Short mmCIF file of N, CA and C in Angstrom, two decimals:
data_model
loop_
_atom_site.label_atom_id
_atom_site.label_comp_id
_atom_site.label_asym_id
_atom_site.label_seq_id
_atom_site.Cartn_x
_atom_site.Cartn_y
_atom_site.Cartn_z
N GLU Q 1 0.54 14.28 162.71
CA GLU Q 1 -0.73 14.44 162.99
C GLU Q 1 -1.63 14.61 161.92
N ASN Q 2 -2.83 14.01 161.97
CA ASN Q 2 -3.71 14.29 160.86
C ASN Q 2 -4.70 15.53 161.18
N LEU Q 3 -5.12 16.13 160.35
CA LEU Q 3 -5.95 17.30 160.57
C LEU Q 3 -7.28 16.96 161.40
N GLU Q 4 -7.80 15.91 161.27
CA GLU Q 4 -9.06 15.51 161.92
C GLU Q 4 -8.85 15.52 163.28
N GLN Q 5 -7.60 14.92 163.71
CA GLN Q 5 -7.48 14.73 165.18
C GLN Q 5 -6.75 16.10 165.84
N SER Q 6 -6.44 16.98 164.95
CA SER Q 6 -5.78 18.26 165.37
C SER Q 6 -6.85 19.23 166.05
N GLU Q 7 -6.17 19.99 167.02
CA GLU Q 7 -7.12 21.04 167.62
C GLU Q 7 -6.68 22.22 166.93
N ALA Q 8 -5.94 22.49 165.91
CA ALA Q 8 -5.59 23.67 165.21
C ALA Q 8 -6.51 24.35 164.60
N THR Q 9 -6.39 25.68 164.79
CA THR Q 9 -7.42 26.54 163.82
C THR Q 9 -7.26 26.37 162.46
N VAL Q 10 -8.38 26.25 161.72
CA VAL Q 10 -8.28 25.94 160.15
C VAL Q 10 -9.04 27.20 159.44
N LEU Q 11 -8.33 27.48 158.43
CA LEU Q 11 -8.86 28.52 157.59
C LEU Q 11 -9.18 28.02 156.16
N LEU Q 12 -10.45 27.86 155.80
CA LEU Q 12 -10.76 27.35 154.55
C LEU Q 12 -11.18 28.53 153.64
N THR Q 13 -10.43 28.48 152.39
CA THR Q 13 -10.71 29.59 151.41
C THR Q 13 -11.22 29.03 150.17
N GLY Q 14 -11.95 29.84 149.37
CA GLY Q 14 -12.46 29.54 148.21
C GLY Q 14 -13.65 30.29 147.80
N GLU Q 15 -14.21 30.09 146.61
CA GLU Q 15 -15.25 30.75 146.12
C GLU Q 15 -16.53 30.35 146.85
N SER Q 16 -17.58 31.09 146.83
CA SER Q 16 -19.00 30.64 147.31
C SER Q 16 -19.37 29.31 146.70
N GLY Q 17 -19.84 28.57 147.38
CA GLY Q 17 -20.30 27.28 146.70
C GLY Q 17 -19.38 25.97 146.66
N THR Q 18 -18.11 26.22 147.13
CA THR Q 18 -17.13 25.20 147.16
C THR Q 18 -17.29 24.22 148.15
N GLY Q 19 -18.02 24.33 149.01
CA GLY Q 19 -18.34 23.34 150.14
C GLY Q 19 -17.68 23.64 151.48
N LYS Q 20 -17.13 24.79 151.59
CA LYS Q 20 -16.39 25.18 152.90
C LYS Q 20 -17.11 24.74 154.30
N GLU Q 21 -18.47 25.01 154.09
CA GLU Q 21 -19.14 24.52 155.37
C GLU Q 21 -19.27 23.04 155.42
N VAL Q 22 -19.48 22.32 154.47
CA VAL Q 22 -19.47 20.97 154.45
C VAL Q 22 -18.06 20.39 154.97
N LEU Q 23 -16.92 20.91 154.44
CA LEU Q 23 -15.71 20.39 155.05
C LEU Q 23 -15.52 20.76 156.45
N ALA Q 24 -15.90 21.97 156.89
CA ALA Q 24 -15.98 22.43 158.33
C ALA Q 24 -16.78 21.44 159.17
N ARG Q 25 -17.82 21.00 158.84
CA ARG Q 25 -18.72 19.96 159.46
C ARG Q 25 -17.99 18.58 159.45
N ALA Q 26 -17.38 18.17 158.40
CA ALA Q 26 -16.66 16.89 158.32
C ALA Q 26 -15.34 16.96 159.37
N LEU Q 27 -14.72 18.11 159.21
CA LEU Q 27 -13.56 18.09 160.15
C LEU Q 27 -14.07 17.96 161.62
N HIS Q 28 -15.22 18.61 162.00
CA HIS Q 28 -15.76 18.50 163.37
C HIS Q 28 -16.27 17.09 163.64
N ALA Q 29 -16.96 16.57 162.74
CA ALA Q 29 -17.60 15.14 162.94
C ALA Q 29 -16.48 14.08 163.04
N HIS Q 30 -15.21 14.27 162.53
CA HIS Q 30 -14.39 13.40 162.50
C HIS Q 30 -13.28 13.72 163.92
N SER Q 31 -13.49 14.88 164.63
CA SER Q 31 -12.57 15.29 165.58
C SER Q 31 -12.80 14.70 166.90
N PRO Q 32 -11.83 14.95 167.54
CA PRO Q 32 -12.14 14.46 169.31
C PRO Q 32 -13.26 15.19 170.04
N ARG Q 33 -13.63 16.26 169.21
CA ARG Q 33 -14.81 17.25 169.60
C ARG Q 33 -15.97 17.01 169.17
N ARG Q 34 -16.24 15.74 168.24
CA ARG Q 34 -17.49 15.26 167.68
C ARG Q 34 -18.62 15.27 168.65
N SER Q 35 -18.35 14.87 170.02
CA SER Q 35 -19.47 14.78 170.77
C SER Q 35 -20.06 16.21 171.32
N GLY Q 36 -19.34 17.27 171.10
CA GLY Q 36 -19.64 18.44 171.40
C GLY Q 36 -20.22 19.33 170.35
N PRO Q 37 -20.73 20.59 170.52
CA PRO Q 37 -21.69 21.01 169.55
C PRO Q 37 -20.78 21.67 168.47
N PHE Q 38 -21.30 21.77 167.16
CA PHE Q 38 -20.91 22.42 166.02
C PHE Q 38 -21.69 23.63 165.87
N VAL Q 39 -21.24 24.79 165.99
CA VAL Q 39 -22.01 26.05 165.83
C VAL Q 39 -21.53 26.71 164.74
N ALA Q 40 -22.34 27.03 163.87
CA ALA Q 40 -21.96 27.80 162.51
C ALA Q 40 -22.60 29.19 162.53
N VAL Q 41 -21.73 30.36 162.32
CA VAL Q 41 -22.22 31.66 162.30
C VAL Q 41 -21.79 32.31 160.90
N SER Q 42 -22.83 32.61 160.33
CA SER Q 42 -22.56 33.30 159.03
C SER Q 42 -22.30 34.76 159.15
N LEU Q 43 -21.09 35.16 159.16
CA LEU Q 43 -20.85 36.62 159.42
C LEU Q 43 -21.33 37.57 158.57
N ALA Q 44 -21.45 37.06 157.30
CA ALA Q 44 -22.06 37.96 156.11
C ALA Q 44 -23.58 38.25 156.31
N ALA Q 45 -24.15 37.28 157.07
CA ALA Q 45 -25.65 37.33 157.26
C ALA Q 45 -25.87 38.27 158.47
N ILE Q 46 -25.20 38.66 159.32
CA ILE Q 46 -25.34 39.57 160.50
C ILE Q 46 -25.01 40.94 160.35
N GLN Q 47 -25.86 41.78 160.65
CA GLN Q 47 -25.64 43.29 160.62
C GLN Q 47 -24.23 43.38 161.42
N ARG Q 48 -23.57 44.29 160.72
CA ARG Q 48 -22.39 44.51 161.23
C ARG Q 48 -22.22 45.14 162.82
N GLU Q 49 -23.22 45.74 163.27
CA GLU Q 49 -23.16 46.26 164.42
C GLU Q 49 -23.72 45.14 165.51
N GLN Q 50 -24.26 43.99 164.94
CA GLN Q 50 -24.56 42.84 165.71
C GLN Q 50 -23.67 41.86 165.94
N VAL Q 51 -22.40 41.99 165.17
CA VAL Q 51 -21.49 40.82 165.14
C VAL Q 51 -21.02 40.44 166.62
N GLU Q 52 -20.49 41.46 167.32
CA GLU Q 52 -19.99 41.11 168.77
C GLU Q 52 -20.99 40.66 169.59
N GLU Q 53 -22.12 41.25 169.56
CA GLU Q 53 -23.30 40.64 170.43
C GLU Q 53 -23.71 39.24 169.99
N GLU Q 54 -23.47 38.80 168.75
CA GLU Q 54 -23.99 37.45 168.40
C GLU Q 54 -22.87 36.53 168.81
N LEU Q 55 -21.57 36.94 168.70
CA LEU Q 55 -20.43 35.96 168.96
C LEU Q 55 -20.31 35.86 170.39
N PHE Q 56 -20.41 37.14 171.13
CA PHE Q 56 -19.91 36.83 172.48
C PHE Q 56 -21.08 37.15 173.63
N GLY Q 57 -22.22 37.45 173.15
CA GLY Q 57 -23.30 37.67 174.10
C GLY Q 57 -23.32 38.90 174.47
N THR Q 58 -24.48 39.40 175.21
CA THR Q 58 -24.63 40.58 176.05
C THR Q 58 -25.23 40.26 177.50
N LEU Q 59 -25.01 41.57 178.06
CA LEU Q 59 -25.58 41.43 179.41
C LEU Q 59 -27.24 41.79 179.13
N LYS Q 60 -28.17 40.99 179.28
CA LYS Q 60 -29.43 41.20 179.15
C LYS Q 60 -30.13 42.02 180.30
N ASP Q 61 -29.94 41.52 181.38
CA ASP Q 61 -30.49 42.15 182.62
C ASP Q 61 -29.78 41.75 183.84
N ALA Q 62 -30.07 42.22 184.95
CA ALA Q 62 -29.38 41.87 186.38
C ALA Q 62 -29.49 40.30 186.47
N ASN Q 63 -30.50 39.81 185.99
CA ASN Q 63 -30.53 38.26 186.32
C ASN Q 63 -29.75 37.27 185.52
N GLY Q 64 -29.55 37.72 184.24
CA GLY Q 64 -28.84 36.87 183.38
C GLY Q 64 -28.01 37.37 182.30
N ARG Q 65 -27.49 36.61 181.36
CA ARG Q 65 -26.78 37.01 180.15
C ARG Q 65 -27.26 36.18 178.91
N ARG Q 66 -27.24 36.87 177.96
CA ARG Q 66 -27.70 36.29 176.60
C ARG Q 66 -26.33 35.64 176.17
N LYS Q 67 -26.38 34.28 176.24
CA LYS Q 67 -25.11 33.59 175.58
C LYS Q 67 -24.84 34.00 174.06
N GLY Q 68 -23.46 34.02 173.87
CA GLY Q 68 -23.14 34.20 172.45
C GLY Q 68 -22.87 33.09 171.91
N ARG Q 69 -22.54 33.01 170.50
CA ARG Q 69 -22.27 31.84 169.74
C ARG Q 69 -20.93 31.09 170.37
N VAL Q 70 -20.01 31.77 170.90
CA VAL Q 70 -18.77 31.33 171.29
C VAL Q 70 -19.07 30.50 172.56
N SER Q 71 -19.99 30.97 173.46
CA SER Q 71 -20.28 30.09 174.43
C SER Q 71 -21.05 28.83 174.16
N GLU Q 72 -21.78 28.99 173.14
CA GLU Q 72 -22.81 27.69 172.77
C GLU Q 72 -21.63 26.92 172.14
N ALA Q 73 -20.55 27.06 171.63
CA ALA Q 73 -19.63 26.13 171.00
C ALA Q 73 -18.64 25.55 171.96
N ASP Q 74 -18.95 25.73 173.40
CA ASP Q 74 -18.05 25.28 174.27
C ASP Q 74 -17.93 23.67 174.18
N GLY Q 75 -16.72 23.26 174.07
CA GLY Q 75 -16.39 21.74 173.95
C GLY Q 75 -16.45 21.32 172.72
N GLY Q 76 -16.81 22.33 171.55
CA GLY Q 76 -17.01 21.89 170.23
C GLY Q 76 -16.33 22.83 169.36
N THR Q 77 -16.92 23.11 168.18
CA THR Q 77 -16.31 23.71 167.05
C THR Q 77 -17.12 25.03 166.66
N LEU Q 78 -16.41 26.20 166.63
CA LEU Q 78 -17.24 27.26 166.23
C LEU Q 78 -16.73 27.64 164.73
N PHE Q 79 -17.65 27.63 163.68
CA PHE Q 79 -17.57 27.82 162.36
C PHE Q 79 -17.89 29.25 162.04
N LEU Q 80 -16.74 30.01 161.78
CA LEU Q 80 -16.86 31.38 161.33
C LEU Q 80 -17.03 31.52 159.94
N ASP Q 81 -18.13 31.39 159.33
CA ASP Q 81 -18.39 31.56 157.94
C ASP Q 81 -18.36 33.08 157.40
N GLU Q 82 -17.63 33.20 156.40
CA GLU Q 82 -17.21 34.47 155.64
C GLU Q 82 -16.48 35.46 156.75
N VAL Q 83 -15.45 35.03 157.49
CA VAL Q 83 -14.82 35.78 158.47
C VAL Q 83 -14.25 37.08 157.92
N GLY Q 84 -13.82 37.03 156.56
CA GLY Q 84 -13.66 38.42 156.06
C GLY Q 84 -14.50 39.48 156.04
N ASP Q 85 -15.77 39.21 156.25
CA ASP Q 85 -16.80 40.21 156.40
C ASP Q 85 -16.99 40.85 157.73
N MET Q 86 -16.20 40.31 158.71
CA MET Q 86 -16.23 40.62 160.22
C MET Q 86 -15.71 42.05 160.32
N PRO Q 87 -16.54 43.01 161.04
CA PRO Q 87 -16.03 44.27 161.34
C PRO Q 87 -14.83 44.38 162.24
N LEU Q 88 -13.94 45.19 162.18
CA LEU Q 88 -12.72 45.41 162.88
C LEU Q 88 -12.85 45.35 164.32
N GLU Q 89 -14.00 46.01 164.77
CA GLU Q 89 -14.28 45.95 166.37
C GLU Q 89 -14.30 44.51 166.85
N ALA Q 90 -15.15 43.69 166.16
CA ALA Q 90 -15.35 42.33 166.54
C ALA Q 90 -14.04 41.48 166.33
N GLN Q 91 -13.22 41.86 165.40
CA GLN Q 91 -12.05 41.14 165.04
C GLN Q 91 -10.97 41.14 166.26
N THR Q 92 -10.91 42.50 166.87
CA THR Q 92 -10.12 42.72 168.10
C THR Q 92 -10.48 41.77 169.09
N ARG Q 93 -11.77 41.64 169.47
CA ARG Q 93 -12.36 40.84 170.52
C ARG Q 93 -12.04 39.25 170.25
N LEU Q 94 -12.12 38.90 168.93
CA LEU Q 94 -11.82 37.40 168.50
C LEU Q 94 -10.42 37.20 168.64
N VAL Q 95 -9.52 38.21 168.09
CA VAL Q 95 -8.06 37.97 168.52
C VAL Q 95 -7.72 37.67 169.98
N ARG Q 96 -8.33 38.36 170.91
CA ARG Q 96 -8.17 38.32 172.22
C ARG Q 96 -8.45 36.64 172.74
N PHE Q 97 -9.81 36.48 172.16
CA PHE Q 97 -10.24 34.98 172.53
C PHE Q 97 -9.13 33.84 171.93
N LEU Q 98 -8.70 34.15 170.79
CA LEU Q 98 -7.73 33.28 170.21
C LEU Q 98 -6.38 33.16 170.81
N GLN Q 99 -5.91 34.43 171.30
CA GLN Q 99 -4.67 34.40 172.04
C GLN Q 99 -4.60 33.60 173.18
N ASP Q 100 -5.78 33.67 173.99
CA ASP Q 100 -5.70 32.88 175.29
C ASP Q 100 -6.14 31.38 175.09
N GLY Q 101 -6.77 31.01 173.88
CA GLY Q 101 -7.24 29.71 173.74
C GLY Q 101 -8.59 29.50 174.42
N ARG Q 102 -8.71 30.30 175.42
CA ARG Q 102 -9.99 30.17 176.33
C ARG Q 102 -10.67 31.67 176.33
N PHE Q 103 -11.80 31.70 176.58
CA PHE Q 103 -12.57 32.91 176.68
C PHE Q 103 -13.30 32.87 178.02
N ALA Q 104 -12.86 33.94 178.81
CA ALA Q 104 -13.69 34.16 180.11
C ALA Q 104 -15.08 34.95 179.69
N SER Q 105 -16.07 34.16 180.16
CA SER Q 105 -17.45 34.82 179.78
C SER Q 105 -18.37 34.61 181.00
N GLY Q 106 -18.55 35.57 181.70
CA GLY Q 106 -19.40 35.29 183.01
C GLY Q 106 -18.78 34.55 183.90
N GLY Q 107 -17.32 34.42 183.86
CA GLY Q 107 -16.49 33.57 184.87
C GLY Q 107 -16.49 32.21 184.40
N ASP Q 108 -16.95 31.83 183.30
CA ASP Q 108 -16.65 30.54 182.81
C ASP Q 108 -15.57 30.44 181.59
N ASP Q 109 -14.87 29.45 181.82
CA ASP Q 109 -13.77 29.24 180.86
C ASP Q 109 -14.33 28.44 179.77
N LEU Q 110 -14.07 28.78 178.36
CA LEU Q 110 -14.67 28.13 177.32
C LEU Q 110 -13.49 27.53 176.51
N ASP Q 111 -13.79 26.40 175.90
CA ASP Q 111 -12.71 25.68 175.13
C ASP Q 111 -13.44 25.59 173.73
N VAL Q 112 -12.93 26.15 172.75
CA VAL Q 112 -13.51 26.27 171.47
C VAL Q 112 -12.58 25.90 170.32
N ARG Q 113 -12.73 25.27 169.45
CA ARG Q 113 -11.83 25.10 168.17
C ARG Q 113 -12.53 25.97 167.17
N ILE Q 114 -11.77 26.68 166.49
CA ILE Q 114 -12.19 27.59 165.54
C ILE Q 114 -11.76 26.92 164.07
N VAL Q 115 -13.00 27.04 163.30
CA VAL Q 115 -12.74 26.79 161.77
C VAL Q 115 -13.35 28.06 160.94
N ALA Q 116 -12.64 28.62 160.41
CA ALA Q 116 -13.03 29.89 159.63
C ALA Q 116 -13.07 29.59 158.24
N SER Q 117 -13.96 30.36 157.53
CA SER Q 117 -13.91 30.35 155.93
C SER Q 117 -14.09 31.76 155.51
N THR Q 118 -13.72 31.94 154.19
CA THR Q 118 -13.76 33.12 153.41
C THR Q 118 -13.55 33.00 151.85
N LYS Q 119 -14.47 33.67 151.29
CA LYS Q 119 -14.17 33.84 149.78
C LYS Q 119 -13.27 35.01 149.51
N HIS Q 120 -12.89 35.66 150.57
CA HIS Q 120 -12.14 36.89 150.27
C HIS Q 120 -10.54 36.54 150.16
N ASN Q 121 -9.84 37.33 149.71
CA ASN Q 121 -8.23 37.20 149.96
C ASN Q 121 -8.03 38.05 151.16
N LEU Q 122 -7.74 37.38 152.40
CA LEU Q 122 -7.59 38.05 153.66
C LEU Q 122 -6.23 38.84 153.52
N ARG Q 123 -5.20 38.27 153.02
CA ARG Q 123 -4.01 38.94 152.87
C ARG Q 123 -4.24 40.19 152.35
N ALA Q 124 -4.85 40.37 151.09
CA ALA Q 124 -5.09 41.48 150.48
C ALA Q 124 -6.03 42.48 151.35
N LEU Q 125 -7.03 42.24 152.05
CA LEU Q 125 -7.73 42.83 153.28
C LEU Q 125 -6.85 43.37 154.26
N VAL Q 126 -5.88 42.55 154.70
CA VAL Q 126 -4.77 43.00 155.71
C VAL Q 126 -4.00 44.29 155.20
N ASP Q 127 -3.55 44.09 154.02
CA ASP Q 127 -2.94 45.23 153.16
C ASP Q 127 -3.65 46.34 152.94
N GLN Q 128 -4.93 46.19 152.82
CA GLN Q 128 -5.93 47.40 152.67
C GLN Q 128 -6.34 48.05 154.29
N GLY Q 129 -5.74 47.40 155.34
CA GLY Q 129 -6.36 47.92 156.64
C GLY Q 129 -7.72 47.54 157.03
N LEU Q 130 -8.28 46.49 156.29
CA LEU Q 130 -9.67 45.96 156.38
C LEU Q 130 -9.67 44.91 157.40
N PHE Q 131 -8.69 44.06 157.58
CA PHE Q 131 -8.53 42.86 158.46
C PHE Q 131 -7.30 43.07 159.27
N ARG Q 132 -7.50 42.53 160.51
CA ARG Q 132 -6.32 42.76 161.33
C ARG Q 132 -5.22 41.72 161.06
N GLU Q 133 -3.96 41.93 160.80
CA GLU Q 133 -3.09 41.16 160.58
C GLU Q 133 -2.85 39.99 161.61
N ASP Q 134 -3.01 40.44 162.82
CA ASP Q 134 -2.56 39.41 163.87
C ASP Q 134 -3.73 38.39 163.97
N LEU Q 135 -5.03 38.76 163.47
CA LEU Q 135 -6.29 37.91 163.46
C LEU Q 135 -5.92 36.82 162.08
N TYR Q 136 -5.21 37.53 161.14
CA TYR Q 136 -5.16 36.61 160.01
C TYR Q 136 -4.22 35.51 160.27
N TYR Q 137 -2.91 35.92 160.97
CA TYR Q 137 -2.11 34.86 161.23
C TYR Q 137 -2.53 33.88 162.31
N ARG Q 138 -3.50 34.14 163.18
CA ARG Q 138 -3.95 33.36 164.10
C ARG Q 138 -5.04 32.36 163.61
N LEU Q 139 -5.77 32.88 162.57
CA LEU Q 139 -6.72 31.97 161.75
C LEU Q 139 -6.09 30.99 160.91
N ASN Q 140 -4.81 31.62 160.26
CA ASN Q 140 -4.22 30.84 159.12
C ASN Q 140 -3.21 29.89 159.54
N VAL Q 141 -3.64 29.15 160.76
CA VAL Q 141 -2.71 28.03 161.16
C VAL Q 141 -2.62 26.85 160.23
N VAL Q 142 -3.79 26.41 159.98
CA VAL Q 142 -3.80 25.44 158.80
C VAL Q 142 -4.81 25.90 157.79
N ALA Q 143 -4.14 26.22 156.61
CA ALA Q 143 -5.08 26.75 155.53
C ALA Q 143 -5.34 25.87 154.33
N LEU Q 144 -6.57 25.72 154.12
CA LEU Q 144 -6.93 24.76 152.94
C LEU Q 144 -7.65 25.66 151.95
N GLN Q 145 -7.31 25.43 150.68
CA GLN Q 145 -7.89 26.23 149.55
C GLN Q 145 -8.87 25.09 148.86
N LEU Q 146 -10.17 25.60 148.64
CA LEU Q 146 -10.98 24.66 148.19
C LEU Q 146 -11.34 25.14 146.71
N PRO Q 147 -10.85 24.26 145.67
CA PRO Q 147 -11.18 24.65 144.46
C PRO Q 147 -12.51 24.70 143.82
N PRO Q 148 -12.92 25.46 143.00
CA PRO Q 148 -14.24 25.25 142.38
C PRO Q 148 -14.50 24.01 141.66
N LEU Q 149 -15.80 23.56 141.57
CA LEU Q 149 -16.07 22.39 140.82
C LEU Q 149 -15.46 22.45 139.51
N ARG Q 150 -15.48 23.48 138.81
CA ARG Q 150 -15.14 23.57 137.36
C ARG Q 150 -13.69 23.13 137.12
N GLU Q 151 -12.93 23.21 138.34
CA GLU Q 151 -11.48 23.01 138.43
C GLU Q 151 -11.27 21.45 138.83
N ARG Q 152 -12.46 20.84 139.13
CA ARG Q 152 -12.33 19.38 139.51
C ARG Q 152 -13.50 18.60 138.81
N LYS Q 153 -13.54 18.65 137.77
CA LYS Q 153 -14.74 18.08 136.86
C LYS Q 153 -14.88 16.49 137.27
N GLU Q 154 -13.67 15.85 137.63
CA GLU Q 154 -13.63 14.42 137.96
C GLU Q 154 -14.81 14.23 139.15
N ASP Q 155 -14.88 15.10 140.04
CA ASP Q 155 -15.75 14.83 141.13
C ASP Q 155 -17.14 14.78 140.74
N ILE Q 156 -17.44 15.46 139.36
CA ILE Q 156 -19.18 15.54 139.17
C ILE Q 156 -19.83 14.16 139.25
N PRO Q 157 -19.40 13.16 138.65
CA PRO Q 157 -20.11 11.79 138.70
C PRO Q 157 -20.45 11.38 140.25
N ASP Q 158 -19.38 11.41 141.13
CA ASP Q 158 -19.64 11.08 142.48
C ASP Q 158 -20.51 11.95 143.20
N LEU Q 159 -20.45 13.24 142.86
CA LEU Q 159 -21.37 14.18 143.51
C LEU Q 159 -22.67 13.94 142.92
N ALA Q 160 -22.99 13.98 141.76
CA ALA Q 160 -24.26 13.62 141.16
C ALA Q 160 -24.87 12.32 141.75
N SER Q 161 -24.10 11.21 141.94
CA SER Q 161 -24.57 9.97 142.62
C SER Q 161 -25.06 10.29 144.02
N ALA Q 162 -24.06 11.00 144.68
CA ALA Q 162 -24.55 11.22 146.16
C ALA Q 162 -25.74 12.08 146.25
N PHE Q 163 -25.96 13.04 145.33
CA PHE Q 163 -27.24 13.91 145.36
C PHE Q 163 -28.45 13.04 145.01
N LEU Q 164 -28.40 12.20 144.01
CA LEU Q 164 -29.53 11.18 143.54
C LEU Q 164 -29.79 10.34 144.88
N VAL Q 165 -28.92 9.76 145.73
CA VAL Q 165 -29.06 8.86 146.71
C VAL Q 165 -30.00 9.59 147.71
N ARG Q 166 -29.49 10.90 148.02
CA ARG Q 166 -30.09 11.74 149.01
C ARG Q 166 -31.48 12.06 148.76
N ALA Q 167 -31.75 12.47 147.31
CA ALA Q 167 -32.94 12.70 146.64
C ALA Q 167 -34.10 11.73 146.93
N LYS Q 168 -33.39 10.42 146.78
CA LYS Q 168 -34.31 9.09 146.75
C LYS Q 168 -34.60 9.02 148.34
N LYS Q 169 -33.91 9.26 149.27
CA LYS Q 169 -33.96 9.11 150.69
C LYS Q 169 -35.02 10.07 151.08
N GLU Q 170 -34.98 11.11 150.52
CA GLU Q 170 -36.07 12.29 150.76
C GLU Q 170 -37.41 12.20 150.04
N GLY Q 171 -37.55 11.19 149.29
CA GLY Q 171 -38.87 10.93 148.63
C GLY Q 171 -38.84 11.29 147.16
N LEU Q 172 -37.76 11.58 146.60
CA LEU Q 172 -37.83 11.71 144.96
C LEU Q 172 -38.32 10.35 144.36
N PRO Q 173 -39.43 10.53 143.41
CA PRO Q 173 -39.73 9.44 142.63
C PRO Q 173 -38.67 8.79 141.91
N GLU Q 174 -38.52 7.51 141.55
CA GLU Q 174 -37.65 7.04 140.64
C GLU Q 174 -38.14 7.11 139.15
#
């Protein structure tokens, strides 16, 4: 089975700037979930104490609930960028979500594919007690290492051409 047609959880690793989010979007765009939402969450950009609320929502008041990013990704793909920066408390809740494959939120069952990325060595973080081992194994179902551009210089001409085409479309003078 090819990865695009798979529902498997994917872990993308590589340095910053290697195109992990670009690959995550491409996996979604070519998957059976392409008509569903692609929801990207940068875990490095959220204050640690806000991560659980951002992902899973909160009870706002008696009338309603603030939906989390997991709920927003229902039927689609949730991209967890820099998952290695996730606090342990939120990791526990994410493990529960991944164990069930579905997440009960306000009575609704959600169906979400997870694609995660990190620049960190998650195995080393597990060994240091900073990342849950069970979460590591649940995220590491399909692992893809993205090499930096300096290790794939043959891609530079194609990338330069693609960027020039995009720049022209966006109004760059010739």
